[in-house]
CSV table of C-alpha atoms in Angstrom, one decimal:
chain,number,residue,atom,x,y,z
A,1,UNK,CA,0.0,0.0,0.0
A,2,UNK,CA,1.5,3.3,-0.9
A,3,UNK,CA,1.6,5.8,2.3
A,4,UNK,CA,-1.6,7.8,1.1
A,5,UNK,CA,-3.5,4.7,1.3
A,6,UNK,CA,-2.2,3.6,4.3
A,7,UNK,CA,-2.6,6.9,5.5
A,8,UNK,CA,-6.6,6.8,4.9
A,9,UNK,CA,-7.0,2.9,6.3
A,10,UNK,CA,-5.4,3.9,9.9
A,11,UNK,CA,-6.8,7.5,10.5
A,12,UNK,CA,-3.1,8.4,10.3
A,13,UNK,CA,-1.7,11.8,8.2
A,14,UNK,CA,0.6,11.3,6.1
A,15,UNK,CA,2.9,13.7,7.6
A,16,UNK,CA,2.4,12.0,11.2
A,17,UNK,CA,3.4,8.7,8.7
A,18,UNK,CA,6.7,10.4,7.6
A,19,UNK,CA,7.3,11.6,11.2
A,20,UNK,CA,7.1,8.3,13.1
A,21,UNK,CA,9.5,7.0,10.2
A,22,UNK,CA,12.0,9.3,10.3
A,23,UNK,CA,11.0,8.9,14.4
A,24,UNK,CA,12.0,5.1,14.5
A,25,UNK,CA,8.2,4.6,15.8
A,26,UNK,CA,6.8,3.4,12.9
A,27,UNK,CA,8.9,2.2,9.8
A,28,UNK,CA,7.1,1.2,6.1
A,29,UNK,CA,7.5,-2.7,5.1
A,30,UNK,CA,9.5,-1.1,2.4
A,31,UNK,CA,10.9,2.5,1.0
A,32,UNK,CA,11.8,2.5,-2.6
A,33,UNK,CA,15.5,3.2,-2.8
A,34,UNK,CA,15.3,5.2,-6.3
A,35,UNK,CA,12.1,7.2,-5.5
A,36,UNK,CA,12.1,7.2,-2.0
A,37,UNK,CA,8.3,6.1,-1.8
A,38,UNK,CA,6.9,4.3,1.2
A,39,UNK,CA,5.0,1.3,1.2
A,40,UNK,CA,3.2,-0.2,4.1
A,41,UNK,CA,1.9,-4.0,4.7
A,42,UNK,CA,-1.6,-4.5,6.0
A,43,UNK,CA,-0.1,-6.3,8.9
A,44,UNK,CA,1.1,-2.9,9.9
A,45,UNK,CA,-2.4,-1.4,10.4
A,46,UNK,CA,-3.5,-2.6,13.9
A,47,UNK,CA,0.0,-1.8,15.2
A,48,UNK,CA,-0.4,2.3,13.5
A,49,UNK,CA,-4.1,1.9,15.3
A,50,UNK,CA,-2.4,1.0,18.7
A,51,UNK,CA,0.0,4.0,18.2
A,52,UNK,CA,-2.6,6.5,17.6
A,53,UNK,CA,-5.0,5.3,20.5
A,54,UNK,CA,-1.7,5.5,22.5
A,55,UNK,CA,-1.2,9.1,21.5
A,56,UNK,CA,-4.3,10.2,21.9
A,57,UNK,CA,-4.4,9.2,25.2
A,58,UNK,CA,-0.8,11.5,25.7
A,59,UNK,CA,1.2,8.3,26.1
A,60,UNK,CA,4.7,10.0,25.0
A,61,UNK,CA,6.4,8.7,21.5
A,62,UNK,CA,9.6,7.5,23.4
A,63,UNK,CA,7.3,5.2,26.1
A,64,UNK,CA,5.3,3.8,22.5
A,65,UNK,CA,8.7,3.5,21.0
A,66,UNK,CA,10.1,1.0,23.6
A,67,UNK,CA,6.6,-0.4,24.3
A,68,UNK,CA,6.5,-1.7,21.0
A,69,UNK,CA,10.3,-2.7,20.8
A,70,UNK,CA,9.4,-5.0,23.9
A,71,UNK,CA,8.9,-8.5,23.4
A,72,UNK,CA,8.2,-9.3,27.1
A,73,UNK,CA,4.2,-9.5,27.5
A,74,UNK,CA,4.4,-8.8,30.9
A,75,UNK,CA,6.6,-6.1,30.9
A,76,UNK,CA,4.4,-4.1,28.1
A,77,UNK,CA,1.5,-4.3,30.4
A,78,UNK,CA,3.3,-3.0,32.9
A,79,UNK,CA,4.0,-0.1,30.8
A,80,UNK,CA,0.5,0.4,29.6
A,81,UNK,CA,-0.8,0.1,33.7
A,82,UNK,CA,1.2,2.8,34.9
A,83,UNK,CA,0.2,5.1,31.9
A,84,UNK,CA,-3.3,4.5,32.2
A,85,UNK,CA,-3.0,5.0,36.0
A,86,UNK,CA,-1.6,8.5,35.4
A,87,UNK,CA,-4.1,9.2,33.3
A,88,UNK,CA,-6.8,8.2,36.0
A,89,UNK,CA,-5.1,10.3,38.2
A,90,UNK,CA,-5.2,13.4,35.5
A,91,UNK,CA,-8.6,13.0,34.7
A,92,UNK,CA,-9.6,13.1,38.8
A,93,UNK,CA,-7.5,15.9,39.0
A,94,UNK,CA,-9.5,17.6,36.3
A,95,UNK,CA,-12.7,16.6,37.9
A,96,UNK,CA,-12.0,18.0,40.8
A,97,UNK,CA,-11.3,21.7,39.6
A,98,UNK,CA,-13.7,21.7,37.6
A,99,UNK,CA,-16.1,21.0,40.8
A,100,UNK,CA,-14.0,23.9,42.4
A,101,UNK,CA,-14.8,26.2,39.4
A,102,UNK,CA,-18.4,25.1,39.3
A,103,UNK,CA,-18.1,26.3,43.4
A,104,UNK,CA,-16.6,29.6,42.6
A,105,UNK,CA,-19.6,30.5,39.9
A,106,UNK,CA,-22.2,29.6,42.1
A,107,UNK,CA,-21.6,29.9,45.7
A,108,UNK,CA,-21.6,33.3,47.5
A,109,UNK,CA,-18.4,33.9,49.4
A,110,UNK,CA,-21.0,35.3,52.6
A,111,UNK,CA,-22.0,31.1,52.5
A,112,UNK,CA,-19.2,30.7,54.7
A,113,UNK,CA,-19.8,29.9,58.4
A,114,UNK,CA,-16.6,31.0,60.5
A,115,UNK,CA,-16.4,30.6,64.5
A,116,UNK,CA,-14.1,32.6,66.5
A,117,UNK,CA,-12.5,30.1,68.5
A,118,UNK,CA,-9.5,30.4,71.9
A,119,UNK,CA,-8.5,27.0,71.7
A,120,UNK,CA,-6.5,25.7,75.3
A,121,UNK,CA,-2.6,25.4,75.4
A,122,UNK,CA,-1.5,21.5,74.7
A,123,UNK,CA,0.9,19.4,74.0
A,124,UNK,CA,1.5,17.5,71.0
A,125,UNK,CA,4.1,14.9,69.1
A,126,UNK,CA,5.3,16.8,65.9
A,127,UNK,CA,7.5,16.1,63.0
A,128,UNK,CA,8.8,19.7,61.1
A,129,UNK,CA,10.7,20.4,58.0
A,130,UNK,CA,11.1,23.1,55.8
A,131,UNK,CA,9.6,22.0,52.5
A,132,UNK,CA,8.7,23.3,48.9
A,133,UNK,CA,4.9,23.6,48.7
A,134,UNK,CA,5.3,20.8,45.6
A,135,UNK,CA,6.6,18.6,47.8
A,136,UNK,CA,3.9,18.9,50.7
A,137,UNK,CA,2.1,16.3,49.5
A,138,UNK,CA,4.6,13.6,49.2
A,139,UNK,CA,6.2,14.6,52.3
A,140,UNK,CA,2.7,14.6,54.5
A,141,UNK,CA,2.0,10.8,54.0
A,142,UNK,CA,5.4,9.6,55.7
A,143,UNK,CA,5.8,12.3,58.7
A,144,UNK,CA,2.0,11.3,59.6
A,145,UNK,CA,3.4,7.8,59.7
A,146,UNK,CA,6.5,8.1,61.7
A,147,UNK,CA,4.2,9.8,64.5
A,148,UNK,CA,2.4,7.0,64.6
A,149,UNK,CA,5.2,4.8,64.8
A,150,UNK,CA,6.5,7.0,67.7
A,151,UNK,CA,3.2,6.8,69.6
A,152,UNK,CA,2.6,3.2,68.9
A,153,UNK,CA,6.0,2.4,70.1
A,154,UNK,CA,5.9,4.3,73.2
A,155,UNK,CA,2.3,2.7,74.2
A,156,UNK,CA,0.5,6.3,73.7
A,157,UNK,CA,-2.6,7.0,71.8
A,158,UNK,CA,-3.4,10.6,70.8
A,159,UNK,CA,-5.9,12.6,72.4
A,160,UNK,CA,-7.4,14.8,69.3
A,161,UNK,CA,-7.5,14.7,65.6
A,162,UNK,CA,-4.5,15.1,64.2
A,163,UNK,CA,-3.2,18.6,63.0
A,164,UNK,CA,-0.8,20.8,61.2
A,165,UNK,CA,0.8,24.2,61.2
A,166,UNK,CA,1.1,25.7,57.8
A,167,UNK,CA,3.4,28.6,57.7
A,168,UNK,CA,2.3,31.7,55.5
A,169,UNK,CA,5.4,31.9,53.8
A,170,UNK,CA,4.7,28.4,52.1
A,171,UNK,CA,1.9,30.4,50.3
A,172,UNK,CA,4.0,33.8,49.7
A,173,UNK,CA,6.8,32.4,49.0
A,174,UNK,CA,6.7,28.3,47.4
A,175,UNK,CA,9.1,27.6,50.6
A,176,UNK,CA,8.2,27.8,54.4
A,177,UNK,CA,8.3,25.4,57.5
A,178,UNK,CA,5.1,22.5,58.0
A,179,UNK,CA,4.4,20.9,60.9
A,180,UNK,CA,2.0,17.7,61.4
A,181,UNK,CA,1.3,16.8,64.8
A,182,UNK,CA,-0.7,14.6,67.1
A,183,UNK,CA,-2.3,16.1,70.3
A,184,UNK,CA,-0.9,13.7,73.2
A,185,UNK,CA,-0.4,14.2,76.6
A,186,UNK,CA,3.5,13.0,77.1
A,187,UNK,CA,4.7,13.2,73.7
A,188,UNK,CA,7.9,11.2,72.8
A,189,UNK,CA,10.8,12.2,71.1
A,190,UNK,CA,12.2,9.4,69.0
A,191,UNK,CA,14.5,10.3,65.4
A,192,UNK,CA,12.0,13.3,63.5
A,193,UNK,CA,9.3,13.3,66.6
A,194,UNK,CA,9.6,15.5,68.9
A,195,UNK,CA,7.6,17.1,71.5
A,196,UNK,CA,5.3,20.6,70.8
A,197,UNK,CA,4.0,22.9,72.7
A,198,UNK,CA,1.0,24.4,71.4
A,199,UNK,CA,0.4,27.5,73.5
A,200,UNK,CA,-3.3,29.1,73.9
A,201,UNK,CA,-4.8,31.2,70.9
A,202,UNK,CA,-7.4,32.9,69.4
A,203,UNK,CA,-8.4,31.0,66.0
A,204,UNK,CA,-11.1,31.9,63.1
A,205,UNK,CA,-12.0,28.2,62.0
A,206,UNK,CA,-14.0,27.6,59.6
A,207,UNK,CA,-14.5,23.7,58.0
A,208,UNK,CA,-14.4,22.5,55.0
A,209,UNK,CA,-15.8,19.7,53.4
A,210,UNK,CA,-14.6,16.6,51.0
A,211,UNK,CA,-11.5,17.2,49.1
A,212,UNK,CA,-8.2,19.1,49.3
A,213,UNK,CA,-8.4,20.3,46.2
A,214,UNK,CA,-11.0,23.1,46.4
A,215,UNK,CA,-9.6,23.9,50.3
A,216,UNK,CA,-7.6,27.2,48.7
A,217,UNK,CA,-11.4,28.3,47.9
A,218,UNK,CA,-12.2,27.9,51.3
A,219,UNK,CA,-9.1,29.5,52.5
A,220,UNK,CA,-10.2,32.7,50.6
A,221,UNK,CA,-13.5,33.0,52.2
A,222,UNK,CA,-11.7,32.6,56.0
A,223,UNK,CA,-9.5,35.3,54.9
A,224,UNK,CA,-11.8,37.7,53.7
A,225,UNK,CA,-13.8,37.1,57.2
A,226,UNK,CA,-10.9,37.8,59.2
A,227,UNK,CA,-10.7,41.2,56.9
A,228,UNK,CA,-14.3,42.1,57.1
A,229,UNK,CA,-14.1,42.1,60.6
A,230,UNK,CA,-11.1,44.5,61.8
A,231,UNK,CA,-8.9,41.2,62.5
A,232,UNK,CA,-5.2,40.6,61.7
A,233,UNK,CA,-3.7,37.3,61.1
A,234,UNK,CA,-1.2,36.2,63.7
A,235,UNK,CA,0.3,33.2,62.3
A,236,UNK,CA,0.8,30.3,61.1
A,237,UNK,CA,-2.6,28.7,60.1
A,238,UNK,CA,-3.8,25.7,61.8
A,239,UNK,CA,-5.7,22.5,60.0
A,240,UNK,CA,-7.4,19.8,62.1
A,241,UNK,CA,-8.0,16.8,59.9
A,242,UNK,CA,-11.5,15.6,61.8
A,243,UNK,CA,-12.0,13.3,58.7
A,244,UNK,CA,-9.4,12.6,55.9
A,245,UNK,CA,-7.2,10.4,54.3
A,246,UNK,CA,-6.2,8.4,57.4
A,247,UNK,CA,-9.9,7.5,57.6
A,248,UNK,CA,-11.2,6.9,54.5
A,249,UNK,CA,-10.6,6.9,50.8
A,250,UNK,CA,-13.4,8.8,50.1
A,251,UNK,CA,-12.3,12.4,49.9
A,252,UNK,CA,-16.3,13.4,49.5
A,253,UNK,CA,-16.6,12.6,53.6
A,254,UNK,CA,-13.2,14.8,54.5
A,255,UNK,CA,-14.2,17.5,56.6
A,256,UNK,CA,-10.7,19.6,57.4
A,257,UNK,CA,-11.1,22.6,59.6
A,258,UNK,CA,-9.2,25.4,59.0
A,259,UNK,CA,-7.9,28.2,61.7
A,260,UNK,CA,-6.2,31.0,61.5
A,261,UNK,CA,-4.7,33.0,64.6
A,262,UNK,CA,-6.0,36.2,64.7
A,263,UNK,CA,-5.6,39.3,66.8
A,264,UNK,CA,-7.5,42.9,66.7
A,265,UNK,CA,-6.2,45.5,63.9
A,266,UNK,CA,-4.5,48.2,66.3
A,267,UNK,CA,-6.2,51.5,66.2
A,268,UNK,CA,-5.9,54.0,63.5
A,269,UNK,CA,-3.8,57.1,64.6
């Protein structure tokens, strides 16, 4: 078959046809050595079908390249899983600010509910570091885990939901210090845990509900709040994870409250 057919049986251009060639992805049965024409085998249509369904679904040329290349079965699905599982995780991600959008269009930011709060001094096992705000999510999983370790280890069990202390400069800035902590009476100190001391303060918390990804939405509306009425912000914020990933799966039933430490604008001159 001469490229222009070929080109109509698989849905492929022809100059996507001379690209994958001159790629290595996809190579004619046969290019005329005087002319320079391709020609394709029918045997080669279901594997130029694979390669544009892989395309399509953003699978990179260099991962189709060595996919096809592979003659160990097992190994190719292996491949194909772990693109197809970043692609599930894209398309949540997608869903999920698009539900953030939808929230911003139609909600009223007065919908929020905020509670000024002076929550009691207490003690608490902490792990801190000073982190990127890209790697806050990989880094949260593990420190969570290690406290637990330290706890189970030292026969304690904590006494609240567990917490964190986001400093502001991880928003300003991309870089700042986190801490994740579990309220406990006699917390232990044992490698990255070490004992807090959370001393009394004034809070405006407000909750939000299901998933992380819309929480910056949220965040606004406690913000404007504290503005609206005459209050400063006095530190690092606080979130109390009441429901979240260490208790389900199902990020619909989170409910993270948020607080931020406030104190009274000082007078106007």
């Amino acid at each position: 078959m001469t490229i222009g057919e070929f080109a109509a049986m698989t849905h492929l251009s022809v100059k996507t046809l001379r690209r994958y060639h001159e790629g290595g992805l996809l190579e004619p049965f046969r290019v005329d050595e005087w002319t320079g024409y391709r020609y394709y085998h029918p045997s080669q249509i279901p594997i130029a079908q694979t390669i544009r369904r892989l395309r399509e679904l953003d699978m990179p040329v260099r991962e189709i390249t060595g996919l096809l290349a592979d003659r160990d079965e097992e190994h190719r699905t292996a491949l194909l899983s772990t693109h197809l599982s970043r692609l599930e995780e894209r398309l949540e991600q997608t869903r999920e600010s698009v539900a953030a959008l939808r929230g911003l269009l139609t909600e009223r930011a007065d919908m929020v509910s905020v509670e000024r709060r002076t929550v009691a001094a207490r003690t608490a096992a902490a792990v801190t570091a000073r982190l990127s705000l890209a790697e806050v999510l990989d880094w949260y999983g593990p420190a969570m885990a290690e406290l637990d370790r330290a706890l189970a280890a030292s026969g304690l069990r904590a006494d609240a939901a567990p917490g964190a202390l986001y400093d502001n400069a991880l928003f300003a800035d991309e870089t700042g210090e986190l801490t994740v902590y579990l309220p406990v009476s006699d917390p232990p100190a044992h490698g990255r845990v070490t004992p807090l001391h959370l001393p009394e303060t004034t809070l405006a918390v407000t909750a939000h509900s299901g998933s992380h990804a819309g929480i910056d939405i949220t965040y606004g509306r406690l913000g404007r709040w504290v503005v609206e009425h005459g209050l400063a912000i006095a530190g690092p914020v606080h979130e109390t994870y009441l429901v979240g990933p260490r208790d389900t799966a199902d990020s619909t039933r989170w409910r993270t409250e948020i607080g931020w430490p406030v104190r009274p604008l000082p007078a106007s001159a």
